[in-house]
Amino acid sequence: MAASIWPSLIVIFCFSTLIQSSPFFPATNRDAPGPDRGGGGDSVRVSLTRNPNYAPNGPAVYYRALKKWGMTVPGQFAGHAAQKDYGDGEVSAKNQPDDKEYLSSVGIGTPLQWVNMDFDSGSSDFWVWSPNTAGGAVGNRSIYNPGASSTAQLVPNTTWHIMYGDGSEAYGNVYNDTVSIANISIPGSMIENAQFVSMSLAQDQVLSGVAGLAYNLSSEVYPSKPTLLQSLAPLLSKNLFTVDLKWHDAGEYNFGRIDDTRIAGNDYIHYTPLLDDASFWQFNFTGFNVGGDNKWYISSWEAIADTGTTLLLLDDGICKMYYAAVPGSVYNESLFTWTYPCNSTLPDFKVGFDNGWHATIPGKYMNFTVVDMSMPGWTCMGGLQSDQGQPFSILGDIFLKAVFAVFDIDNKRVGFSSKNLN
Ligand SMILES: *[C@@H]1O[C@H](CO)[C@@H](O)[C@H](O)[C@H]1NC(C)=O
Ligand SMILES: *[C@@H]1O[C@H](CO)[C@@H](O)[C@H](O)[C@H]1NC(C)=O
Ligand SMILES: *[C@@H]1O[C@H](CO)[C@@H](O)[C@H](O)[C@H]1NC(C)=O
Ligand SMILES: *[C@@H]1O[C@H](CO)[C@@H](O)[C@H](O)[C@H]1NC(C)=O
Ligand SMILES: *[C@@H]1O[C@H](CO)[C@@H](O)[C@H](O)[C@H]1NC(C)=O
Ligand SMILES: *[C@@H]1O[C@H](CO)[C@@H](O)[C@H](O)[C@H]1NC(C)=O
Ligand SMILES: *[C@@H]1O[C@H](CO)[C@@H](O)[C@H](O)[C@H]1NC(C)=O
Ligand SMILES: *[C@@H]1O[C@H](CO)[C@@H](O)[C@H](O)[C@H]1NC(C)=O
Ligand SMILES: *[C@@H]1O[C@H](CO)[C@@H](O)[C@H](O)[C@H]1NC(C)=O
């Protein structure tokens, strides 16, 4: 599909000042501001901190994302060497944190035990390190000890097992216990207690576990049990959550309410329906523009909004068009990664939707990290990389940092607005 969309691609030439009101992105064709702008209810905020210690090299972050989504990992990085050298983020921390991961403090049990969870809109399991975890070193991370919680109950004959594309895995048993996200208390949550994690998963020494928030995807718990989103739904005044990630700064998740102070100026939330059988936060985007260019490319691309993926993974052809506008850029054939001199100027990248709105990702957000310091001026890696031919795109943190995002469960849609950027 990714390749076959190109014959149907329509190119619209327009002056950039007219883009806002071009026939394909009409300023008037927008959802009217309605009850979804703001609204009462419990505001539950979770501060996000960028993880300062999690610093695998840039390409490792890319291969990991490809593996998560079952995308082809090219060349030698698909093999064993990849896992050792790049695939699992084991390579040492030469570079900066560069927004590779965001962690939130979540409480579990009675009294609450605070752990650092990665909210992941691209998966559905809520799994956590515990004193029972074998394989990966517990290290210095905060963990959940069911034995120290008066409300923890082992769920009998229930197990979970997650296998990742690179062959690493985690599995264990399941506890029924209270989860507290800011001040929403969720009794009867299913806590997937890790009895084993692969060594490669333990490299991130701060992460306590993952809190999956995929739209309608079963967890890997057997027999099937409610997911965090299912347990959370009855407790929210509106069955939605919002994501406000920041460039090089802590962001915020908000459960149950849209905080309209996060929306820029006179803008409002522009909604896009999820695909019919969506299990992820899956929808179409329908156009793109490379800043400084007067062309909008119009077609339809399936995309998944994923807070748990650092990068923006798009069709190969889109990557080529973007990097054609980046001075000195090359597709590094040994890293399978788009790179450029760190002092290049990156153009803005715009993503258009059928509802008439488009997101603008500022050029500096399109930059990801330094990959090579041996050249004068250094070599950097872009936040936009190829989806390696997979028929869907991943709108990860590079995209999400540029928008205020609403993940609306009851209305089966995502909404985006512009926000004040740093
Ligand atoms: C907790 O709930 C109260 C009342 O609903 C709200 O005002 C407050 O902002 C919430 N605190 C957090 C940290 O979300
Ligand atoms: C472990 O965590 C504590 C508290 O966050 C911190 O003070 C300490 O430096 C950490 N130790 C290591 C080895 O990272
Ligand atoms: C758990 O499985 C064991 C062995 O199959 C069985 O004897 C037991 O009744 C099961 N317990 C529950 C609560 O289902
Ligand atoms: C969790 O425990 C509570 C209290 O014992 C119980 O009401 C609930 O059914 C349990 N949930 C699951 C999914 O087992
Ligand atoms: C969620 O998924 C289940 C199982 O795939 C399906 O039966 C159900 O209709 C889906 N619900 C929504 C709201 O999409
Ligand atoms: C998404 O795009 C596909 C292919 O163009 C189309 O068949 C489908 O109806 C679209 N779905 C939505 C919800 O817009
Ligand atoms: C590709 O990356 C490798 C490793 O950083 C580097 O040695 C090589 O020079 C790069 N090739 C190009 C064409 O930039
Ligand atoms: C990209 O990020 C790196 C590391 O933060 C920085 O050194 C470099 O100057 C940035 N380059 C651009 C073009 O933003
Ligand atoms: C980028 O750095 C290189 C090497 O230091 C230098 O030759 C080049 O002129 C610089 N380019 C810009 C646009 O500053």
mmCIF file of N, CA and C and ligand atoms in Angstrom, residues 96 98 248 340 342 344 346 367-370 378 380, ligand 8:
data_model
loop_
_atom_site.group_PDB
_atom_site.id
_atom_site.type_symbol
_atom_site.label_atom_id
_atom_site.label_comp_id
_atom_site.label_asym_id
_atom_site.label_seq_id
_atom_site.Cartn_x
_atom_site.Cartn_y
_atom_site.Cartn_z
ATOM 1 N N GLN A 96 22.970 13.055 23.672
ATOM 2 C CA GLN A 96 22.071 13.720 24.617
ATOM 3 C C GLN A 96 20.781 12.926 24.811
ATOM 4 N N ASP A 98 17.718 13.945 24.299
ATOM 5 C CA ASP A 98 16.965 14.181 23.073
ATOM 6 C C ASP A 98 15.536 13.621 23.056
ATOM 7 N N HIS A 248 12.109 18.954 24.346
ATOM 8 C CA HIS A 248 13.179 19.121 25.336
ATOM 9 C C HIS A 248 12.675 19.631 26.684
ATOM 10 N N TYR A 340 22.470 14.126 8.372
ATOM 11 C CA TYR A 340 22.860 15.410 7.757
ATOM 12 C C TYR A 340 23.851 16.091 8.700
ATOM 13 N N CYS A 342 25.130 18.482 11.418
ATOM 14 C CA CYS A 342 24.334 19.014 12.524
ATOM 15 C C CYS A 342 24.026 20.507 12.385
ATOM 16 N N SER A 344 22.994 21.876 9.617
ATOM 17 C CA SER A 344 22.022 22.104 8.536
ATOM 18 C C SER A 344 20.772 22.801 9.083
ATOM 19 N N LEU A 346 16.836 22.637 9.056
ATOM 20 C CA LEU A 346 15.766 21.706 8.712
ATOM 21 C C LEU A 346 14.483 22.482 8.437
ATOM 22 N N ASN A 367 14.699 17.460 14.009
ATOM 23 C CA ASN A 367 16.062 17.014 14.326
ATOM 24 C C ASN A 367 15.985 16.033 15.487
ATOM 25 N N PHE A 368 16.734 14.936 15.433
ATOM 26 C CA PHE A 368 16.649 14.013 16.556
ATOM 27 C C PHE A 368 17.899 14.025 17.424
ATOM 28 N N THR A 369 19.014 13.563 16.870
ATOM 29 C CA THR A 369 20.160 13.407 17.762
ATOM 30 C C THR A 369 21.477 13.364 16.972
ATOM 31 N N VAL A 370 22.578 13.522 17.673
ATOM 32 C CA VAL A 370 23.906 13.414 17.062
ATOM 33 C C VAL A 370 24.244 11.935 16.891
ATOM 34 N N TRP A 378 30.033 17.541 13.210
ATOM 35 C CA TRP A 378 29.198 16.413 13.625
ATOM 36 C C TRP A 378 28.114 16.063 12.606
ATOM 37 N N CYS A 380 24.178 14.531 12.323
ATOM 38 C CA CYS A 380 22.948 14.351 13.092
ATOM 39 C C CYS A 380 21.986 13.429 12.351
HETATM 40 C C1 LIG B 8 20.237 18.625 16.380
HETATM 41 O O1 LIG B 8 20.374 18.176 17.716
HETATM 42 C C2 LIG B 8 21.716 18.063 18.127
HETATM 43 C C3 LIG B 8 21.727 17.450 19.517
HETATM 44 O O2 LIG B 8 20.794 18.016 20.350
HETATM 45 C C4 LIG B 8 22.380 19.445 18.086
HETATM 46 O O3 LIG B 8 23.721 19.324 18.455
HETATM 47 C C5 LIG B 8 22.268 19.989 16.665
HETATM 48 O O4 LIG B 8 22.764 21.303 16.613
HETATM 49 C C6 LIG B 8 20.830 20.008 16.197
HETATM 50 N N1 LIG B 8 20.795 20.373 14.801
HETATM 51 C C7 LIG B 8 19.752 20.995 14.235
HETATM 52 C C8 LIG B 8 19.817 21.226 12.777
HETATM 53 O O5 LIG B 8 18.759 21.341 14.864
#
